[in-house]
Short mmCIF file of C-alpha atoms in Angstrom, two decimals:
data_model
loop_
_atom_site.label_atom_id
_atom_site.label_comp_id
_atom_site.label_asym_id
_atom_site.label_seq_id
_atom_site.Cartn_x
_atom_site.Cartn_y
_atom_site.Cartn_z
CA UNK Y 1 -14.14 32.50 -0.29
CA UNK Y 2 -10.87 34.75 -0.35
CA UNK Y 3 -7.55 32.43 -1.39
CA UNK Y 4 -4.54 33.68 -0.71
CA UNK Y 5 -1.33 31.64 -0.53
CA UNK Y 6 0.23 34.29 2.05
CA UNK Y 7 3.62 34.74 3.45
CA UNK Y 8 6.01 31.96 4.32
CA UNK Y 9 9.11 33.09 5.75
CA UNK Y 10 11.28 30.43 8.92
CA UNK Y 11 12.88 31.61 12.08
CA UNK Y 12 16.10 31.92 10.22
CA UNK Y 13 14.60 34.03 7.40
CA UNK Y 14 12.92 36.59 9.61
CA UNK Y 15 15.55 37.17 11.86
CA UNK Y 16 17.79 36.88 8.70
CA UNK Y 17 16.14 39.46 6.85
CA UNK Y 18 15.92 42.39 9.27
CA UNK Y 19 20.26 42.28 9.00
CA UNK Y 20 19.59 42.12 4.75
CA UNK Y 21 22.13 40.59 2.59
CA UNK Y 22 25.73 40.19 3.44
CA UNK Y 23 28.63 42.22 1.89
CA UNK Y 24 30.35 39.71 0.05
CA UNK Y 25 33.90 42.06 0.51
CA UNK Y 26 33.67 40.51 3.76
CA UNK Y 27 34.83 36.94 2.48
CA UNK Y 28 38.16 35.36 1.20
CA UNK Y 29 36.30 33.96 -1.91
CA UNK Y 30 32.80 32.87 -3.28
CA UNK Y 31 31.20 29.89 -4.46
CA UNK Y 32 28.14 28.55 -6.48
CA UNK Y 33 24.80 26.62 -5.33
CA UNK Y 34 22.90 25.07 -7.76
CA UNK Y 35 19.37 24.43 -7.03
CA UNK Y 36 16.67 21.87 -8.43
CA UNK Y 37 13.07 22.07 -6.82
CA UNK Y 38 12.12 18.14 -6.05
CA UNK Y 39 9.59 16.08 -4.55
CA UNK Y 40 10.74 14.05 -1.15
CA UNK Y 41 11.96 11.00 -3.36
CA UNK Y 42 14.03 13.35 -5.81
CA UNK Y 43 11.58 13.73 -8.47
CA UNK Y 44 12.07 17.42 -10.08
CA UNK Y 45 9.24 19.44 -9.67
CA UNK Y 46 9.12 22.26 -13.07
CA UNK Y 47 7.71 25.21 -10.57
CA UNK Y 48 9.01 28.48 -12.00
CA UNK Y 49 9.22 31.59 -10.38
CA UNK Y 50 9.39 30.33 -6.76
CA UNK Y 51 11.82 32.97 -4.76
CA UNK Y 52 14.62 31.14 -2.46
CA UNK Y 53 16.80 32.75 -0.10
CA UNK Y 54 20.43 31.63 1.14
CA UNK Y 55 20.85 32.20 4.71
CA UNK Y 56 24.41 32.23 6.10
CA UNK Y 57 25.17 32.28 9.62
CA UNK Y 58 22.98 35.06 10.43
CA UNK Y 59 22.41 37.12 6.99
CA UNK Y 60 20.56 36.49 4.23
CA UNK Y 61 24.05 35.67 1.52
CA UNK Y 62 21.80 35.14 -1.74
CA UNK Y 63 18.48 35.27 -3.41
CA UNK Y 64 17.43 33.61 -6.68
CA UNK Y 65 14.20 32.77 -8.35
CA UNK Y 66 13.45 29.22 -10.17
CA UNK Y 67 13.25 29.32 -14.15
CA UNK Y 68 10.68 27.18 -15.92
CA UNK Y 69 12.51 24.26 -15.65
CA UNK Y 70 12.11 24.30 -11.14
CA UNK Y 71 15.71 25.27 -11.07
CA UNK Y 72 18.00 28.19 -9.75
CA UNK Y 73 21.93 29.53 -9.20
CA UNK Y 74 23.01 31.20 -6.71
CA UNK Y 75 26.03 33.12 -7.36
CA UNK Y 76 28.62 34.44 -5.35
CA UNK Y 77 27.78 33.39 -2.01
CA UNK Y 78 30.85 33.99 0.67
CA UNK Y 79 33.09 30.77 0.92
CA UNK Y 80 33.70 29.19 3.02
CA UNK Y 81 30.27 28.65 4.95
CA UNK Y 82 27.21 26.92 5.46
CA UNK Y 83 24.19 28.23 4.42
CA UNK Y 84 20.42 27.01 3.99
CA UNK Y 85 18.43 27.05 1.14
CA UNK Y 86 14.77 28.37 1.70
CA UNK Y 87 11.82 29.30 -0.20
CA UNK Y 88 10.23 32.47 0.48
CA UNK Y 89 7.40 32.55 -1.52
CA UNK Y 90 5.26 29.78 -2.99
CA UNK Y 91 2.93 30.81 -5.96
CA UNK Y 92 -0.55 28.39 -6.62
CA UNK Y 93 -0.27 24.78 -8.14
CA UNK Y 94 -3.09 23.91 -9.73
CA UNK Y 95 -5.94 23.33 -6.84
CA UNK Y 96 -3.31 23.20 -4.10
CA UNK Y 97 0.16 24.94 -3.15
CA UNK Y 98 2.84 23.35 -1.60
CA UNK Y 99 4.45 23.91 1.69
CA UNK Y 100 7.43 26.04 2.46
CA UNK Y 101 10.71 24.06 1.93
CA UNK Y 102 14.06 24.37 2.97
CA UNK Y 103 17.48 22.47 2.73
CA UNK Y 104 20.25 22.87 5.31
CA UNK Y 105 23.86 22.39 6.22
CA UNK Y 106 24.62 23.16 2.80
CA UNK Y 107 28.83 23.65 2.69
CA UNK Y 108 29.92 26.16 0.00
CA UNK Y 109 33.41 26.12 -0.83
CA UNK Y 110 35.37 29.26 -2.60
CA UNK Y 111 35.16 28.40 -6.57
CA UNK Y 112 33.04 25.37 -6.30
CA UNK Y 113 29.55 24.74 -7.08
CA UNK Y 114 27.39 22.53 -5.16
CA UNK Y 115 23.79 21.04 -6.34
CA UNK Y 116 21.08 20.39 -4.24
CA UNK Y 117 17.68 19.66 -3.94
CA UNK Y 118 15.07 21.31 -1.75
CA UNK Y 119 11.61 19.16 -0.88
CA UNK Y 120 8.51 20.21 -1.49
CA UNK Y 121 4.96 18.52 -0.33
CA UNK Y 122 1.53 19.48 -1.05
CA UNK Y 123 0.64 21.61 1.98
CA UNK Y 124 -2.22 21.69 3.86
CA UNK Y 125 -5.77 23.75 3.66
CA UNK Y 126 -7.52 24.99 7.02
CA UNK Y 127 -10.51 26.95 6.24
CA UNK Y 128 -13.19 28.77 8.70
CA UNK Y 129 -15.36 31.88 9.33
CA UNK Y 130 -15.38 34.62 11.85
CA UNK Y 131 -18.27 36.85 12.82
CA UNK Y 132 -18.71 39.73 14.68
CA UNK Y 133 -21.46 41.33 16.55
CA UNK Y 134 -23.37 42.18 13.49
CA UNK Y 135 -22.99 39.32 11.43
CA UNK Y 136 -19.70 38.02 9.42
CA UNK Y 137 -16.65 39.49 9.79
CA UNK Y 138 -15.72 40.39 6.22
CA UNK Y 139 -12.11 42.13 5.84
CA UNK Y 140 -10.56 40.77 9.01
CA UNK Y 141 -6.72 40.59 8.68
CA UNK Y 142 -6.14 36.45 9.19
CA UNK Y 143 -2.69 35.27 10.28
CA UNK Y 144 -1.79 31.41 10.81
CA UNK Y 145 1.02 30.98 12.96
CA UNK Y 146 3.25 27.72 13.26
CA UNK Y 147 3.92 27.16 16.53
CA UNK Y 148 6.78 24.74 15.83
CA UNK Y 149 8.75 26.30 13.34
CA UNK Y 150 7.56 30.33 13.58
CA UNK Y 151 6.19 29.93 9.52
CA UNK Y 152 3.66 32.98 9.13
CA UNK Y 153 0.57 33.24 6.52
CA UNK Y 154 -2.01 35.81 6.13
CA UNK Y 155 -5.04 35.95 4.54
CA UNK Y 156 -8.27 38.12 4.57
CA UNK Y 157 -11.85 37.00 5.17
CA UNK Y 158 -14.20 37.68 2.54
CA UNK Y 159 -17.90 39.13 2.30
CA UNK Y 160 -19.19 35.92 4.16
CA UNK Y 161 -16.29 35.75 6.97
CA UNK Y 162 -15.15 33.39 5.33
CA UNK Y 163 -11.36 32.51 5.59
CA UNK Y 164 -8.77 29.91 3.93
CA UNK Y 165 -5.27 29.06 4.23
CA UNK Y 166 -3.38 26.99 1.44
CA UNK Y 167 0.04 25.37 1.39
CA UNK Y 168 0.45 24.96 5.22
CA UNK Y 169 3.28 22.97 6.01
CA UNK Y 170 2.39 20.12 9.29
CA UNK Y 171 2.10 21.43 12.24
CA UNK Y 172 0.29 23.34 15.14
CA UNK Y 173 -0.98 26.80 14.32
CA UNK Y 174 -2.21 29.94 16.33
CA UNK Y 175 -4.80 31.98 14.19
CA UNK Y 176 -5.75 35.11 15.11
CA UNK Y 177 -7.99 37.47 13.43
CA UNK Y 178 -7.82 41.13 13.34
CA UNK Y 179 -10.56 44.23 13.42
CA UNK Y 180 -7.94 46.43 12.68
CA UNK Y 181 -4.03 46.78 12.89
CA UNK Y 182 -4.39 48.30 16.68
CA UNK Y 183 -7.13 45.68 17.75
CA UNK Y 184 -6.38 42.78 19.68
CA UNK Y 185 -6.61 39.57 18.14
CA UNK Y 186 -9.69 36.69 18.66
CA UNK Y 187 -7.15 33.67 19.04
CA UNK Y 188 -7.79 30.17 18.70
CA UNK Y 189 -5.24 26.88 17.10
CA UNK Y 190 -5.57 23.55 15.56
CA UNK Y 191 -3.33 21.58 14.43
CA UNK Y 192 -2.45 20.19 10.40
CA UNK Y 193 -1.10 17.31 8.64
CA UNK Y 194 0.40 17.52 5.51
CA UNK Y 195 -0.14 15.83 2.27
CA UNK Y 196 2.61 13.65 1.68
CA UNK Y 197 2.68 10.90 -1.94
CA UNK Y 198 -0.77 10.06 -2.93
CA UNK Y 199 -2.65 11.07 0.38
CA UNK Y 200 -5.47 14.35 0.04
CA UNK Y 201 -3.87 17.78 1.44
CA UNK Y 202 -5.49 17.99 4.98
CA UNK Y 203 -8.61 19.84 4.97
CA UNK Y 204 -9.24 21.08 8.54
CA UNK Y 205 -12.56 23.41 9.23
CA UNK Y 206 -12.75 25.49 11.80
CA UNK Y 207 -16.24 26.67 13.50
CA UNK Y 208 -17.29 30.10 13.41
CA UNK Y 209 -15.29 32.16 15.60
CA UNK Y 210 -16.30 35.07 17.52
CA UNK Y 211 -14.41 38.22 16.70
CA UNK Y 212 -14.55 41.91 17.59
CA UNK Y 213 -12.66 45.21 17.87
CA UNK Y 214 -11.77 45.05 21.64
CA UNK Y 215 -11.68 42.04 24.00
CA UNK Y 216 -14.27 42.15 27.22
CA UNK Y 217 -12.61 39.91 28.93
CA UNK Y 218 -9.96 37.00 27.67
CA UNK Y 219 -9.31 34.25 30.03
CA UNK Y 220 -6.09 31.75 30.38
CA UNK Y 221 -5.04 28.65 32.18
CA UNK Y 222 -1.66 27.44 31.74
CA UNK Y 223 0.10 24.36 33.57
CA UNK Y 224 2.83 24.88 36.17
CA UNK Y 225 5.22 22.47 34.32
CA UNK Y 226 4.80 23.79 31.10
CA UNK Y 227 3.70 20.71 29.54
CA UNK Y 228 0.56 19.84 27.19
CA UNK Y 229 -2.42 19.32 29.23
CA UNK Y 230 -5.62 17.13 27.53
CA UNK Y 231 -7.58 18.34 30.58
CA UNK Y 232 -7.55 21.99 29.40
CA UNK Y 233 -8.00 20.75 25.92
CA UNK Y 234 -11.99 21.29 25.39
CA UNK Y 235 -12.35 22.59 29.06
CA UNK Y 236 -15.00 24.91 29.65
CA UNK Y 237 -14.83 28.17 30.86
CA UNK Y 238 -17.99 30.10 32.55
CA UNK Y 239 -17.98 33.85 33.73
CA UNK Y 240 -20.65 35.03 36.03
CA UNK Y 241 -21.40 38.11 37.16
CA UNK Y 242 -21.21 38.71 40.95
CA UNK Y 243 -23.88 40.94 40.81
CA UNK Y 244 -26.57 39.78 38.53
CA UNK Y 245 -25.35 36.14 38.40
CA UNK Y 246 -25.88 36.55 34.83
CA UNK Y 247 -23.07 33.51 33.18
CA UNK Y 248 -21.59 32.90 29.85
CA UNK Y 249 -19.55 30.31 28.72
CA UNK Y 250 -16.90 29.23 26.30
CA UNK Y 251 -14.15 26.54 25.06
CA UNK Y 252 -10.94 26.09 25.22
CA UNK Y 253 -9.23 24.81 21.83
CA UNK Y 254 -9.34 21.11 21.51
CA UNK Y 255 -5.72 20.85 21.04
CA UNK Y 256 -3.40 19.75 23.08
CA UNK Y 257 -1.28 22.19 24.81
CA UNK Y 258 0.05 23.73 28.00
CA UNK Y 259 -1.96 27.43 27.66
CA UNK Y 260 -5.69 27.69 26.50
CA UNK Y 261 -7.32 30.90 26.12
CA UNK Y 262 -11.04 32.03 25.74
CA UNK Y 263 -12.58 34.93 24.67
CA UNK Y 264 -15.59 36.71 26.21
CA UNK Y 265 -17.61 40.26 24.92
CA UNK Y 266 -19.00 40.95 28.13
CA UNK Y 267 -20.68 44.04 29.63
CA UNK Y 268 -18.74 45.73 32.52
CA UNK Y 269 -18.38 44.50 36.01
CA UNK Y 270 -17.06 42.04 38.67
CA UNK Y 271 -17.17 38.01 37.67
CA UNK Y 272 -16.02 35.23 39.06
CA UNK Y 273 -14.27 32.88 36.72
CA UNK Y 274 -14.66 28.89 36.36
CA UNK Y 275 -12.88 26.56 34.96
CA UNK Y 276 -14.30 23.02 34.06
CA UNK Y 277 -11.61 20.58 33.08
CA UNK Y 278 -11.93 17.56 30.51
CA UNK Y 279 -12.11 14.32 31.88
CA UNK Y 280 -8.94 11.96 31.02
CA UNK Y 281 -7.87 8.55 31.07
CA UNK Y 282 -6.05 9.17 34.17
CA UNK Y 283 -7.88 12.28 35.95
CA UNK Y 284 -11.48 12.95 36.27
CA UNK Y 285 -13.13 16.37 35.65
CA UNK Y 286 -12.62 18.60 37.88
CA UNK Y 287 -14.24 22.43 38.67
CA UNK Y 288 -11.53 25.09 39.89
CA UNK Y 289 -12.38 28.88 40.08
CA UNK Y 290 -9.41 31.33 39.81
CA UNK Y 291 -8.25 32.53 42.73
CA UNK Y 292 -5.34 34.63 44.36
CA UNK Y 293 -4.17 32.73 47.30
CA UNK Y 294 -1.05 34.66 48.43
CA UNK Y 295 -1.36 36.99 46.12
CA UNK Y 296 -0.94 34.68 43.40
CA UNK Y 297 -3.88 34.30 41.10
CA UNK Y 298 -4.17 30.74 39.83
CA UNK Y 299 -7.20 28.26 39.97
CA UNK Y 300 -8.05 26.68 43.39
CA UNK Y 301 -10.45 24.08 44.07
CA UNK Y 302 -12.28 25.99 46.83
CA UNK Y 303 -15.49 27.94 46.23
CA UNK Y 304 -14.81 30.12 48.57
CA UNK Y 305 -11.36 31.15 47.58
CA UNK Y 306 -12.18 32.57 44.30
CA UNK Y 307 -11.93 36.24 43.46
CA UNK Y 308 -13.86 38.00 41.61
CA UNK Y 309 -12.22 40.01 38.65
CA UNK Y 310 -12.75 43.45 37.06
CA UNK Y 311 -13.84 43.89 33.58
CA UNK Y 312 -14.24 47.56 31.74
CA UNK Y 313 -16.37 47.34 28.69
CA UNK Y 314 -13.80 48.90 25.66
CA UNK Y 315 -10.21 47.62 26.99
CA UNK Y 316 -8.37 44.28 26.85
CA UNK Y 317 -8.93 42.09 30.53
CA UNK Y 318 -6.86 39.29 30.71
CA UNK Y 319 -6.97 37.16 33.62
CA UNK Y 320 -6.21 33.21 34.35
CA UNK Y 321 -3.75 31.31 36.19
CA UNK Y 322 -2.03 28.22 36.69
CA UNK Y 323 -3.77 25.12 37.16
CA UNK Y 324 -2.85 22.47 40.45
CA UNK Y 325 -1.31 19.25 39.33
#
């Protein structure tokens, strides 16, 4: 199985990094940030050659890389401002690799230097396999998304399929695996815990995933208020074809959130598209088709309102709805 620790970069730092770094010239003076890599209760952590990034207000103002010691300067940064200290790249440690880390609201003050700390936990591992029609899906291009805070990692599936992701910081993550760099994704998420003291890194395994150059048909159900939905978490999904009645079926992710999607490699035609909700504490199961009552389409609970929709073997088909409340 591939390991690779992948790319780790915020909101801040993207956005940050497509301006580059600030002129300093721009500032009435410069100050000093001193920084000392640490675990959550202050205890130094010696990881050298870890790369950190200053973001100002909306420019990267300073980079600087920890010596053996888990330490690094930054020099020169514009004063007066507030900047956060980020790191951008995490190598191994040991059997595990910690999580991105960041410290903000950091005031630096024209010919003063500041220390600080920035946290780091043991992140977590999720680990899986894709296939395609022929078998695993060696090669595919891997990316794990954080949904909450926008943190990307990448990885590539080896010989087997097989995939893993190392130093994932807590969370809920999108992962999407590529055929190619103009393919559309196969797309499914689950959701991480970090290690934190003495507990074991998260190990979360995925299921094989299906995954191939062009989508058949990829259907969604969202909810009208926007707002996670356990009856689309684990709700089936089952296509037929209005022709042949031939049917296939697939799950939505199990987690719990206010879009699902499912994938389908279909042959071309017309199908009609079901939707079996989860059972809750509160609702039962329910059976909706998708429909397009005033020229909406969203799921109805009549039979008879359902619409049939038009997949061409080769091209991306996305249809789905809303769901009633």
């Amino acid at each position: 199985m591939r390991l690779i620790t992948g790319t780790t970069l915020a909101v801040a730092l993207t956005a940050a990094a497509l301006v580059g770094v600030a002129p300093p010239a721009a500032a009435v003076g410069s100050g000093t940030v001193t920084v000392q890599l640490a675990t959550p209760d202050g205890t130094p952590i010696r990881l050298a050659d870890v790369e950190l990034a200053a973001i100002g207000l909306d420019a990267v103002v300073g980079n600087a890389t920890t010596d053996d010691d888990g330490t690094a300067t930054f020099v020169g940064i514009p004063a007066p401002d507030t900047v956060t200290v980020t790191t951008r790249q995490l190598p191994p440690h040991g059997a595990d690799t910690y999580a991105p880390g960041l410290r903000s609201d950091i005031a630096v003050r024209e010919g003063s230097t500041v220390a600080v700390t920035v946290p780091l936990v043991l992140g977590a591992t999720v680990q899986g396999g894709v296939v395609g029609p022929t078998g695993p899906a060696a090669g595919r291009l891997m990316y794990a998304w954080n949904e909450d805070t926008s943190q990307v990692f990448r990885t590539t599936s080896d010989s087997a399929g097989e995939y893993r992701f190392v130093g994932l910081s807590t969370g809920k993550y999108r992962i999407e695996a590529y055929a190619s760099g103009t393919a559309s994704p196969a797309v499914w998420k689950t959701r991480v815990h970090q290690q934190r003291g003495p507990v074991p890194a998260s190990q979360v395994t995925l299921s094989r995933h299906y995954a191939h150059s062009d989508y058949d048909l990829s259907v969604f159900a969202t909810t009208p208020s926007r707002t996670p939905s356990a009856a689309l978490s684990g709700a089936s999904v089952v296509v037929t074809d209005a022709t042949t009645g031939a049917s296939f079926t697939s799950r939505f992710s199990a987690v719990l959130d206010s879009e699902q999607t499912a994938q389908f490699q279909i042959p071309s035609g017309q199908y009609v598209l079901e939707l079996r909700t989860a059972a809750t504490t509160g609702t039962p199961a329910r059976v909706l088709w998708l429909g397009r009552p005033g020229g909406v389409y969203r799921y109805v609970a009549d039979r008879a309102q359902a619409v049939p929709v038009r997949v061409v073997f080769g091209g991306f088909n996305g249809w789905g709805g809303a769901v009633p409340e």
